[in-house]
Amino acid sequence: MDFQLDSEQEALRDAVRGLLTKAYDTSETRREATKKDPGWDEKTWQRLAEMGVLGLPFAEEDGGMGAGPAEVSIVAEEIGRVIAPEPFVEAVVLAGGLVAAAGTSEQRAEILGALAEGNLVPAFAHTEPGSGYSETATGVTASGSGDSWTLTGVKEPVLGGARADLLIVSAAVEGGTGLFLVQPDASGLTRTGYKTFDGGRAAHVAFDSTPATPLGDAGADQSAAIAATVAQAQIAYGHESLGAMDTALATTVEYLKTRKQFGVPLMTFQALTFRAADMYVSLELARSTVSWATLVLLDGGDATEAASRAKLQVSKAGRHIGQEAIQLHGGIGMTAEYSVGHYMGRLTAIDHALGDGRHHLNRLVATLDDHTVIEPLP
């Protein structure tokens, strides 16, 4: 297993890092971007498109760059490093990934091409009120045949749902869960947007006999495509968390080195040094698990279990590092004007996206008897 980046991957990392650190040089810059809708900077999104970042995971014949999970992980980690609010994981990895996995050749070319160029931002509408982190759709039902279908029900929260140029909606069909495309101006569609605690945007989306186009085969069960794509997004979220945790730790260590108490730097107090060391251990444990999960994706196997292991480890590490960063900063860690609170907010939001730590722990416990040994790769 090679954990080293090659020269092209290093160039991608340096280019994305340069763009994002210039766009979000301070936490105040991010706060300004998240104050107004859609909660991120359209110009930065377009620059990412011009760089080719928004088409990275898609095939070249669909208008993408033909890259893989390693390149996606590089971008996600750089986004987390400055907690850039641009919806890379939500729009590209998750919504775009579903189109790549389930769409027809015409749908892939049309939607993914526009997404890669920065001209279309899709959102995946899957979570239903009261359903927890269910992988199947029950509250939104689809009826129809051929290309003529309608949807009825409610989805919430839909990340980026109010701004989305196209909704990809999961709905109950005979024999499983299907995927449908819904245009933002479709009749019977109501979208109510609101701000989330980390500065992001979500929406309550209601369908009332809303016209919809099947994504891929009409009425087909797309559960396998949903599970595989959600696993890819969960691992990408893991990398975004690694970037955020890395910055939170570095910021805390720098504070301990420079902030003085009783005439000496805080770093001279051994108890505080041990707490910073524990944060580093949590980060490296999470990095190892998420990197392994990415290798499972590269290997082409079923990554759903690996994604759950990564999500669980990231959940524990994010909570530990975020809380310690705030506590070791003292009172200023709680203020909106200082950055570590923003990192804790984003880490918490990622923890609850696509299943929190408790959810993934329960999933892993349910499959425990399936293993006689834990293999590093399937």
mmCIF file of C-alpha atoms in Angstrom:
data_model
loop_
_atom_site.group_PDB
_atom_site.id
_atom_site.type_symbol
_atom_site.label_atom_id
_atom_site.label_comp_id
_atom_site.label_asym_id
_atom_site.label_seq_id
_atom_site.Cartn_x
_atom_site.Cartn_y
_atom_site.Cartn_z
ATOM 1 C CA MET A 1 0.000 0.000 0.000
ATOM 2 C CA ASP A 2 1.462 3.338 -1.084
ATOM 3 C CA PHE A 3 0.499 6.283 1.121
ATOM 4 C CA GLN A 4 2.712 8.753 -0.744
ATOM 5 C CA LEU A 5 1.234 11.253 -3.186
ATOM 6 C CA ASP A 6 2.688 11.260 -6.685
ATOM 7 C CA SER A 7 3.766 14.477 -8.392
ATOM 8 C CA GLU A 8 0.353 15.098 -10.018
ATOM 9 C CA GLN A 9 -1.478 14.583 -6.737
ATOM 10 C CA GLU A 10 0.915 16.943 -4.972
ATOM 11 C CA ALA A 11 0.279 19.539 -7.677
ATOM 12 C CA LEU A 12 -3.487 19.128 -7.200
ATOM 13 C CA ARG A 13 -3.122 19.515 -3.429
ATOM 14 C CA ASP A 14 -0.958 22.623 -3.751
ATOM 15 C CA ALA A 15 -3.310 24.224 -6.299
ATOM 16 C CA VAL A 16 -6.468 23.616 -4.237
ATOM 17 C CA ARG A 17 -4.724 24.695 -1.024
ATOM 18 C CA GLY A 18 -3.520 27.885 -2.690
ATOM 19 C CA LEU A 19 -6.989 28.745 -3.983
ATOM 20 C CA LEU A 20 -8.847 28.001 -0.750
ATOM 21 C CA THR A 21 -6.372 29.606 1.649
ATOM 22 C CA LYS A 22 -6.558 32.757 -0.441
ATOM 23 C CA ALA A 23 -10.368 32.668 -0.519
ATOM 24 C CA TYR A 24 -10.669 31.886 3.226
ATOM 25 C CA ASP A 25 -7.574 33.389 4.788
ATOM 26 C CA THR A 26 -9.331 33.911 8.137
ATOM 27 C CA SER A 27 -12.383 32.572 9.936
ATOM 28 C CA GLU A 28 -13.927 36.025 9.477
ATOM 29 C CA THR A 29 -13.811 35.578 5.682
ATOM 30 C CA ARG A 30 -15.752 32.339 6.045
ATOM 31 C CA ARG A 31 -18.254 34.007 8.366
ATOM 32 C CA GLU A 32 -18.914 36.678 5.749
ATOM 33 C CA ALA A 33 -19.520 34.012 3.087
ATOM 34 C CA THR A 34 -21.939 32.050 5.267
ATOM 35 C CA LYS A 35 -23.942 35.098 6.350
ATOM 36 C CA LYS A 36 -25.766 35.359 3.037
ATOM 37 C CA ASP A 37 -27.376 32.764 0.786
ATOM 38 C CA PRO A 38 -26.473 30.273 -0.533
ATOM 39 C CA GLY A 39 -23.967 30.022 2.343
ATOM 40 C CA TRP A 40 -20.862 29.781 0.169
ATOM 41 C CA ASP A 41 -18.989 31.850 -2.412
ATOM 42 C CA GLU A 42 -20.176 31.368 -6.003
ATOM 43 C CA LYS A 43 -16.911 32.855 -7.345
ATOM 44 C CA THR A 44 -14.788 30.347 -5.434
ATOM 45 C CA TRP A 45 -17.050 27.552 -6.700
ATOM 46 C CA GLN A 46 -16.482 28.721 -10.271
ATOM 47 C CA ARG A 47 -12.703 28.854 -9.723
ATOM 48 C CA LEU A 48 -12.812 25.263 -8.475
ATOM 49 C CA ALA A 49 -14.681 24.365 -11.664
ATOM 50 C CA GLU A 50 -12.081 26.111 -13.837
ATOM 51 C CA MET A 51 -9.387 24.143 -12.029
ATOM 52 C CA GLY A 52 -11.180 20.893 -12.909
ATOM 53 C CA VAL A 53 -11.939 20.015 -9.295
ATOM 54 C CA LEU A 54 -15.723 19.680 -9.734
ATOM 55 C CA GLY A 55 -15.319 17.037 -12.440
ATOM 56 C CA LEU A 56 -12.593 15.014 -10.736
ATOM 57 C CA PRO A 57 -14.468 11.763 -9.977
ATOM 58 C CA PHE A 58 -16.394 11.508 -13.248
ATOM 59 C CA ALA A 59 -15.458 9.695 -16.447
ATOM 60 C CA GLU A 60 -13.935 11.750 -19.238
ATOM 61 C CA GLU A 61 -16.763 10.770 -21.647
ATOM 62 C CA ASP A 62 -19.216 12.304 -19.139
ATOM 63 C CA GLY A 63 -17.311 15.592 -19.023
ATOM 64 C CA GLY A 64 -15.165 14.733 -15.999
ATOM 65 C CA MET A 65 -11.455 14.265 -15.297
ATOM 66 C CA GLY A 66 -11.421 10.499 -14.757
ATOM 67 C CA ALA A 67 -9.702 10.737 -11.361
ATOM 68 C CA GLY A 68 -10.353 8.464 -8.392
ATOM 69 C CA PRO A 69 -10.919 8.359 -4.613
ATOM 70 C CA ALA A 70 -7.355 9.492 -3.850
ATOM 71 C CA GLU A 71 -7.803 12.775 -5.721
ATOM 72 C CA VAL A 72 -11.248 13.310 -4.151
ATOM 73 C CA SER A 73 -9.716 12.771 -0.705
ATOM 74 C CA ILE A 74 -7.038 15.401 -1.401
ATOM 75 C CA VAL A 75 -9.638 18.041 -2.283
ATOM 76 C CA ALA A 76 -11.911 17.135 0.641
ATOM 77 C CA GLU A 77 -9.013 17.414 3.106
ATOM 78 C CA GLU A 78 -8.033 20.846 1.794
ATOM 79 C CA ILE A 79 -11.660 22.007 2.098
ATOM 80 C CA GLY A 80 -11.688 20.842 5.711
ATOM 81 C CA ARG A 81 -8.365 22.521 6.453
ATOM 82 C CA VAL A 82 -9.991 25.978 6.039
ATOM 83 C CA ILE A 83 -13.582 24.696 6.556
ATOM 84 C CA ALA A 84 -14.502 26.166 3.178
ATOM 85 C CA PRO A 85 -18.326 26.164 2.946
ATOM 86 C CA GLU A 86 -18.444 25.125 -0.733
ATOM 87 C CA PRO A 87 -20.574 21.930 -1.082
ATOM 88 C CA PHE A 88 -17.929 19.687 -2.691
ATOM 89 C CA VAL A 89 -18.900 16.483 -0.886
ATOM 90 C CA GLU A 90 -22.650 17.162 -1.037
ATOM 91 C CA ALA A 91 -22.917 18.240 -4.691
ATOM 92 C CA VAL A 92 -19.999 16.472 -6.396
ATOM 93 C CA VAL A 93 -19.294 13.276 -4.450
ATOM 94 C CA LEU A 94 -22.859 12.512 -3.303
ATOM 95 C CA ALA A 95 -25.346 13.997 -5.794
ATOM 96 C CA GLY A 96 -22.979 13.781 -8.768
ATOM 97 C CA GLY A 97 -21.896 10.304 -7.688
ATOM 98 C CA LEU A 98 -25.504 9.090 -7.804
ATOM 99 C CA VAL A 99 -25.892 10.372 -11.354
ATOM 100 C CA ALA A 100 -22.639 8.659 -12.328
ATOM 101 C CA ALA A 101 -23.757 5.402 -10.710
ATOM 102 C CA ALA A 102 -27.386 5.223 -11.814
ATOM 103 C CA GLY A 103 -27.913 7.633 -14.712
ATOM 104 C CA THR A 104 -28.228 6.822 -18.380
ATOM 105 C CA SER A 105 -25.415 7.886 -20.702
ATOM 106 C CA GLU A 106 -27.469 10.923 -21.797
ATOM 107 C CA GLN A 107 -28.223 11.927 -18.183
ATOM 108 C CA ARG A 108 -24.583 11.516 -17.146
ATOM 109 C CA ALA A 109 -23.299 13.633 -20.012
ATOM 110 C CA GLU A 110 -25.866 16.394 -19.484
ATOM 111 C CA ILE A 111 -25.797 16.651 -15.679
ATOM 112 C CA LEU A 112 -22.184 15.798 -14.889
ATOM 113 C CA GLY A 113 -20.889 17.990 -17.696
ATOM 114 C CA ALA A 114 -22.782 20.997 -16.334
ATOM 115 C CA LEU A 115 -21.713 20.175 -12.770
ATOM 116 C CA ALA A 116 -18.050 19.940 -13.776
ATOM 117 C CA GLU A 117 -18.291 23.347 -15.460
ATOM 118 C CA GLY A 118 -19.818 24.915 -12.358
ATOM 119 C CA ASN A 119 -23.107 25.650 -14.126
ATOM 120 C CA LEU A 120 -25.302 23.261 -12.125
ATOM 121 C CA VAL A 121 -25.361 22.468 -8.396
ATOM 122 C CA PRO A 122 -27.425 19.361 -7.582
ATOM 123 C CA ALA A 123 -28.572 18.174 -4.146
ATOM 124 C CA PHE A 124 -29.540 14.718 -2.905
ATOM 125 C CA ALA A 125 -32.927 14.663 -1.148
ATOM 126 C CA HIS A 126 -33.016 11.449 0.860
ATOM 127 C CA THR A 127 -33.483 11.991 4.613
ATOM 128 C CA GLU A 128 -37.115 11.926 5.762
ATOM 129 C CA PRO A 129 -38.563 13.352 9.005
ATOM 130 C CA GLY A 130 -38.584 10.698 11.733
ATOM 131 C CA SER A 131 -36.672 8.141 9.663
ATOM 132 C CA GLY A 132 -33.289 8.604 11.348
ATOM 133 C CA TYR A 133 -30.494 7.470 9.036
ATOM 134 C CA SER A 134 -32.569 4.946 7.106
ATOM 135 C CA GLU A 135 -31.057 3.896 3.788
ATOM 136 C CA THR A 136 -34.456 3.338 2.168
ATOM 137 C CA ALA A 137 -37.183 5.793 1.228
ATOM 138 C CA THR A 138 -40.669 5.307 2.650
ATOM 139 C CA GLY A 139 -42.102 8.783 3.291
ATOM 140 C CA VAL A 140 -41.828 9.911 -0.341
ATOM 141 C CA THR A 141 -43.612 7.649 -2.790
ATOM 142 C CA ALA A 142 -43.369 7.514 -6.569
ATOM 143 C CA SER A 143 -46.167 6.520 -8.913
ATOM 144 C CA GLY A 144 -46.263 6.255 -12.687
ATOM 145 C CA SER A 145 -44.677 4.356 -15.509
ATOM 146 C CA GLY A 146 -42.216 4.936 -18.338
ATOM 147 C CA ASP A 147 -40.999 8.528 -18.258
ATOM 148 C CA SER A 148 -44.177 9.854 -16.603
ATOM 149 C CA TRP A 149 -43.844 9.799 -12.797
ATOM 150 C CA THR A 150 -44.959 11.936 -9.846
ATOM 151 C CA LEU A 151 -43.639 12.169 -6.282
ATOM 152 C CA THR A 152 -45.553 12.825 -3.060
ATOM 153 C CA GLY A 153 -44.142 13.292 0.440
ATOM 154 C CA VAL A 154 -41.562 15.285 2.405
ATOM 155 C CA LYS A 155 -37.758 15.273 2.614
ATOM 156 C CA GLU A 156 -35.867 17.033 5.421
ATOM 157 C CA PRO A 157 -33.147 18.037 5.971
ATOM 158 C CA VAL A 158 -31.947 18.404 2.387
ATOM 159 C CA LEU A 159 -28.441 19.907 2.460
ATOM 160 C CA GLY A 160 -28.278 22.722 -0.078
ATOM 161 C CA GLY A 161 -31.850 21.966 -1.074
ATOM 162 C CA ALA A 162 -33.070 25.561 -1.448
ATOM 163 C CA ARG A 163 -30.208 26.614 -3.759
ATOM 164 C CA ALA A 164 -30.032 23.402 -5.789
ATOM 165 C CA ASP A 165 -30.494 23.645 -9.554
ATOM 166 C CA LEU A 166 -31.597 20.014 -9.621
ATOM 167 C CA LEU A 167 -32.917 17.670 -6.947
ATOM 168 C CA ILE A 168 -32.044 13.991 -6.978
ATOM 169 C CA VAL A 169 -34.794 12.391 -4.917
ATOM 170 C CA SER A 170 -35.049 8.908 -3.475
ATOM 171 C CA ALA A 171 -38.601 7.539 -3.400
ATOM 172 C CA ALA A 172 -40.377 4.299 -2.607
ATOM 173 C CA VAL A 173 -41.135 2.218 -5.694
ATOM 174 C CA GLU A 174 -42.427 -1.294 -6.037
ATOM 175 C CA GLY A 175 -39.677 -3.553 -4.749
ATOM 176 C CA GLY A 176 -37.331 -0.940 -3.291
ATOM 177 C CA THR A 177 -36.057 2.633 -3.528
ATOM 178 C CA GLY A 178 -35.836 4.465 -6.843
ATOM 179 C CA LEU A 179 -34.075 7.685 -7.826
ATOM 180 C CA PHE A 180 -35.723 10.595 -9.611
ATOM 181 C CA LEU A 181 -34.721 13.975 -11.025
ATOM 182 C CA VAL A 182 -36.890 16.956 -10.062
ATOM 183 C CA GLN A 183 -36.510 20.392 -11.613
ATOM 184 C CA PRO A 184 -36.589 23.379 -9.203
ATOM 185 C CA ASP A 185 -39.618 24.924 -10.940
ATOM 186 C CA ALA A 186 -41.674 21.713 -11.033
ATOM 187 C CA SER A 187 -45.349 22.013 -10.064
ATOM 188 C CA GLY A 188 -46.242 20.882 -6.547
ATOM 189 C CA LEU A 189 -42.678 21.425 -5.297
ATOM 190 C CA THR A 190 -42.154 23.542 -2.163
ATOM 191 C CA ARG A 191 -38.691 24.327 -0.800
ATOM 192 C CA THR A 192 -38.196 26.119 2.530
ATOM 193 C CA GLY A 193 -34.555 26.873 3.254
ATOM 194 C CA TYR A 194 -32.905 27.607 6.607
ATOM 195 C CA LYS A 195 -29.469 28.060 8.128
ATOM 196 C CA THR A 196 -27.753 25.239 9.997
ATOM 197 C CA PHE A 197 -25.656 25.714 13.158
ATOM 198 C CA ASP A 198 -22.338 25.418 11.270
ATOM 199 C CA GLY A 199 -23.285 28.186 8.822
ATOM 200 C CA GLY A 200 -24.469 25.792 6.102
ATOM 201 C CA ARG A 201 -27.882 25.603 4.459
ATOM 202 C CA ALA A 202 -30.593 22.950 4.468
ATOM 203 C CA ALA A 203 -34.210 22.839 3.356
ATOM 204 C CA HIS A 204 -37.621 21.318 3.998
ATOM 205 C CA VAL A 205 -38.735 19.978 0.601
ATOM 206 C CA ALA A 206 -42.333 18.911 -0.002
ATOM 207 C CA PHE A 207 -43.670 17.096 -3.075
ATOM 208 C CA ASP A 208 -47.366 17.141 -4.018
ATOM 209 C CA SER A 209 -47.870 15.048 -7.153
ATOM 210 C CA THR A 210 -44.660 16.646 -8.410
ATOM 211 C CA PRO A 211 -43.511 15.597 -11.909
ATOM 212 C CA ALA A 212 -40.228 13.683 -11.825
ATOM 213 C CA THR A 213 -37.940 11.927 -14.295
ATOM 214 C CA PRO A 214 -36.466 8.517 -13.375
ATOM 215 C CA LEU A 215 -32.689 8.534 -12.917
ATOM 216 C CA GLY A 216 -31.637 5.470 -14.877
ATOM 217 C CA ASP A 217 -34.132 2.670 -15.427
ATOM 218 C CA ALA A 218 -37.715 3.707 -14.655
ATOM 219 C CA GLY A 219 -39.019 2.210 -11.421
ATOM 220 C CA ALA A 220 -35.825 0.244 -10.784
ATOM 221 C CA ASP A 221 -34.557 -0.404 -7.253
ATOM 222 C CA GLN A 222 -31.427 1.778 -6.884
ATOM 223 C CA SER A 223 -30.619 0.761 -3.300
ATOM 224 C CA ALA A 224 -27.218 -0.661 -4.244
ATOM 225 C CA ALA A 225 -26.187 2.507 -6.088
ATOM 226 C CA ILE A 226 -27.352 4.643 -3.145
ATOM 227 C CA ALA A 227 -25.438 2.544 -0.598
ATOM 228 C CA ALA A 228 -22.214 2.583 -2.644
ATOM 229 C CA THR A 229 -22.355 6.333 -3.311
ATOM 230 C CA VAL A 230 -23.237 7.196 0.278
ATOM 231 C CA ALA A 231 -20.187 5.164 1.383
ATOM 232 C CA GLN A 232 -17.984 7.227 -0.956
ATOM 233 C CA ALA A 233 -19.414 10.436 0.509
ATOM 234 C CA GLN A 234 -18.930 9.180 4.075
ATOM 235 C CA ILE A 235 -15.246 8.539 3.373
ATOM 236 C CA ALA A 236 -14.892 11.949 1.686
ATOM 237 C CA TYR A 237 -16.462 13.534 4.785
ATOM 238 C CA GLY A 238 -13.820 11.659 6.783
ATOM 239 C CA HIS A 239 -11.073 13.383 4.818
ATOM 240 C CA GLU A 240 -12.777 16.758 5.226
ATOM 241 C CA SER A 241 -12.794 16.106 8.975
ATOM 242 C CA LEU A 242 -9.091 15.200 8.930
ATOM 243 C CA GLY A 243 -8.290 18.587 7.413
ATOM 244 C CA ALA A 244 -10.421 20.368 10.015
ATOM 245 C CA MET A 245 -8.946 18.393 12.924
ATOM 246 C CA ASP A 246 -5.405 19.024 11.669
ATOM 247 C CA THR A 247 -5.980 22.794 11.688
ATOM 248 C CA ALA A 248 -7.744 22.728 15.071
ATOM 249 C CA LEU A 249 -4.792 20.851 16.587
ATOM 250 C CA ALA A 250 -2.172 23.131 15.007
ATOM 251 C CA THR A 251 -4.051 26.229 16.168
ATOM 252 C CA THR A 252 -4.252 24.868 19.715
ATOM 253 C CA VAL A 253 -0.566 23.916 19.880
ATOM 254 C CA GLU A 254 0.425 27.350 18.609
ATOM 255 C CA TYR A 255 -1.780 28.954 21.275
ATOM 256 C CA LEU A 256 -0.175 26.838 24.015
ATOM 257 C CA LYS A 257 3.283 27.867 22.798
ATOM 258 C CA THR A 258 2.551 31.606 22.767
ATOM 259 C CA ARG A 259 -0.038 32.226 25.500
ATOM 260 C CA LYS A 260 1.643 32.898 28.868
ATOM 261 C CA GLN A 261 0.318 32.201 32.381
ATOM 262 C CA PHE A 262 2.307 33.110 35.516
ATOM 263 C CA GLY A 263 5.055 34.427 33.216
ATOM 264 C CA VAL A 264 5.643 31.192 31.289
ATOM 265 C CA PRO A 265 4.060 29.681 28.116
ATOM 266 C CA LEU A 266 1.114 27.323 28.730
ATOM 267 C CA MET A 267 3.111 24.592 26.964
ATOM 268 C CA THR A 268 5.421 24.378 30.003
ATOM 269 C CA PHE A 269 2.543 22.878 32.051
ATOM 270 C CA GLN A 270 2.881 19.125 31.601
ATOM 271 C CA ALA A 271 -0.835 18.352 31.974
ATOM 272 C CA LEU A 272 -1.671 20.638 29.047
ATOM 273 C CA THR A 273 1.098 19.091 26.937
ATOM 274 C CA PHE A 274 -0.342 15.624 27.583
ATOM 275 C CA ARG A 275 -3.791 16.796 26.474
ATOM 276 C CA ALA A 276 -2.344 18.146 23.227
ATOM 277 C CA ALA A 277 -0.512 14.836 22.721
ATOM 278 C CA ASP A 278 -3.794 12.945 23.185
ATOM 279 C CA MET A 279 -5.368 15.140 20.491
ATOM 280 C CA TYR A 280 -2.544 14.167 18.135
ATOM 281 C CA VAL A 281 -3.107 10.462 18.848
ATOM 282 C CA SER A 282 -6.832 10.817 18.085
ATOM 283 C CA LEU A 283 -6.032 12.560 14.806
ATOM 284 C CA GLU A 284 -3.581 9.883 13.692
ATOM 285 C CA LEU A 285 -5.976 7.051 14.599
ATOM 286 C CA ALA A 286 -8.667 8.715 12.497
ATOM 287 C CA ARG A 287 -6.209 9.352 9.649
ATOM 288 C CA SER A 288 -5.179 5.683 9.573
ATOM 289 C CA THR A 289 -8.789 4.458 9.474
ATOM 290 C CA VAL A 290 -9.941 6.933 6.823
ATOM 291 C CA SER A 291 -6.860 6.253 4.656
ATOM 292 C CA TRP A 292 -7.557 2.527 4.893
ATOM 293 C CA ALA A 293 -11.170 3.075 3.867
ATOM 294 C CA THR A 294 -9.966 5.052 0.840
ATOM 295 C CA LEU A 295 -7.730 2.126 -0.129
ATOM 296 C CA VAL A 296 -10.769 -0.166 0.053
ATOM 297 C CA LEU A 297 -12.511 2.169 -2.408
ATOM 298 C CA LEU A 298 -9.449 2.117 -4.681
ATOM 299 C CA ASP A 299 -9.471 -1.677 -4.493
ATOM 300 C CA GLY A 300 -12.979 -1.600 -5.996
ATOM 301 C CA GLY A 301 -14.639 -3.646 -3.267
ATOM 302 C CA ASP A 302 -17.738 -3.033 -1.159
ATOM 303 C CA ALA A 303 -16.744 -0.042 0.942
ATOM 304 C CA THR A 304 -19.896 0.274 3.062
ATOM 305 C CA GLU A 305 -18.396 -1.432 6.113
ATOM 306 C CA ALA A 306 -15.069 0.400 5.729
ATOM 307 C CA ALA A 307 -16.992 3.674 5.520
ATOM 308 C CA SER A 308 -18.817 2.868 8.767
ATOM 309 C CA ARG A 309 -15.519 2.143 10.529
ATOM 310 C CA ALA A 310 -14.054 5.419 9.245
ATOM 311 C CA LYS A 311 -17.175 7.396 10.187
ATOM 312 C CA LEU A 312 -17.136 5.956 13.716
ATOM 313 C CA GLN A 313 -13.448 6.767 14.283
ATOM 314 C CA VAL A 314 -13.869 10.276 12.846
ATOM 315 C CA SER A 315 -16.895 10.853 15.086
ATOM 316 C CA LYS A 316 -14.865 10.020 18.211
ATOM 317 C CA ALA A 317 -11.787 11.965 17.114
ATOM 318 C CA GLY A 318 -13.728 15.023 15.956
ATOM 319 C CA ARG A 319 -15.577 15.318 19.246
ATOM 320 C CA HIS A 320 -12.357 14.849 21.263
ATOM 321 C CA ILE A 321 -10.215 17.281 19.268
ATOM 322 C CA GLY A 322 -12.930 19.895 18.880
ATOM 323 C CA GLN A 323 -13.844 19.943 22.572
ATOM 324 C CA GLU A 324 -10.201 19.966 23.703
ATOM 325 C CA ALA A 325 -9.362 22.780 21.288
ATOM 326 C CA ILE A 326 -12.085 24.946 22.807
ATOM 327 C CA GLN A 327 -11.184 24.079 26.405
ATOM 328 C CA LEU A 328 -7.440 24.646 25.966
ATOM 329 C CA HIS A 329 -8.157 28.056 24.452
ATOM 330 C CA GLY A 330 -10.125 29.053 27.545
ATOM 331 C CA GLY A 331 -12.873 31.645 27.153
ATOM 332 C CA ILE A 332 -11.861 32.857 23.695
ATOM 333 C CA GLY A 333 -12.541 29.366 22.307
ATOM 334 C CA MET A 334 -16.267 30.010 22.797
ATOM 335 C CA THR A 335 -16.385 33.324 20.919
ATOM 336 C CA ALA A 336 -17.639 33.635 17.357
ATOM 337 C CA GLU A 337 -14.649 35.850 16.554
ATOM 338 C CA TYR A 338 -12.140 33.010 17.129
ATOM 339 C CA SER A 339 -11.696 30.090 14.752
ATOM 340 C CA VAL A 340 -11.690 26.949 16.915
ATOM 341 C CA GLY A 341 -15.406 27.202 17.663
ATOM 342 C CA HIS A 342 -16.136 27.219 13.935
ATOM 343 C CA TYR A 343 -14.052 24.048 13.494
ATOM 344 C CA MET A 344 -15.957 22.339 16.300
ATOM 345 C CA GLY A 345 -19.227 23.347 14.621
ATOM 346 C CA ARG A 346 -18.216 21.907 11.264
ATOM 347 C CA LEU A 347 -16.877 18.689 12.821
ATOM 348 C CA THR A 348 -20.191 18.243 14.633
ATOM 349 C CA ALA A 349 -22.162 18.843 11.432
ATOM 350 C CA ILE A 350 -20.084 16.250 9.562
ATOM 351 C CA ASP A 351 -20.565 13.802 12.436
ATOM 352 C CA HIS A 352 -24.340 13.999 11.985
ATOM 353 C CA ALA A 353 -24.281 13.872 8.180
ATOM 354 C CA LEU A 354 -24.964 10.419 6.660
ATOM 355 C CA GLY A 355 -25.056 8.720 10.052
ATOM 356 C CA ASP A 356 -23.457 9.740 13.352
ATOM 357 C CA GLY A 357 -21.053 7.694 15.455
ATOM 358 C CA ARG A 358 -23.799 5.855 17.356
ATOM 359 C CA HIS A 359 -25.518 4.856 14.104
ATOM 360 C CA HIS A 360 -22.347 3.404 12.597
ATOM 361 C CA LEU A 361 -21.398 1.658 15.840
ATOM 362 C CA ASN A 362 -24.778 -0.122 15.773
ATOM 363 C CA ARG A 363 -24.251 -1.094 12.122
ATOM 364 C CA LEU A 364 -20.844 -2.594 12.910
ATOM 365 C CA VAL A 365 -22.117 -4.410 15.997
ATOM 366 C CA ALA A 366 -24.879 -6.002 13.911
ATOM 367 C CA THR A 367 -22.250 -7.558 11.599
ATOM 368 C CA LEU A 368 -19.781 -8.596 14.316
ATOM 369 C CA ASP A 369 -20.650 -12.301 14.112
ATOM 370 C CA ASP A 370 -19.843 -12.273 10.384
ATOM 371 C CA HIS A 371 -16.112 -12.006 11.144
ATOM 372 C CA THR A 372 -13.744 -14.626 12.475
ATOM 373 C CA VAL A 373 -10.836 -12.233 11.930
ATOM 374 C CA ILE A 374 -10.653 -8.567 10.884
ATOM 375 C CA GLU A 375 -8.998 -8.398 7.471
ATOM 376 C CA PRO A 376 -7.146 -5.179 6.530
ATOM 377 C CA LEU A 377 -8.654 -5.335 3.031
ATOM 378 C CA PRO A 378 -11.669 -7.343 1.816
#
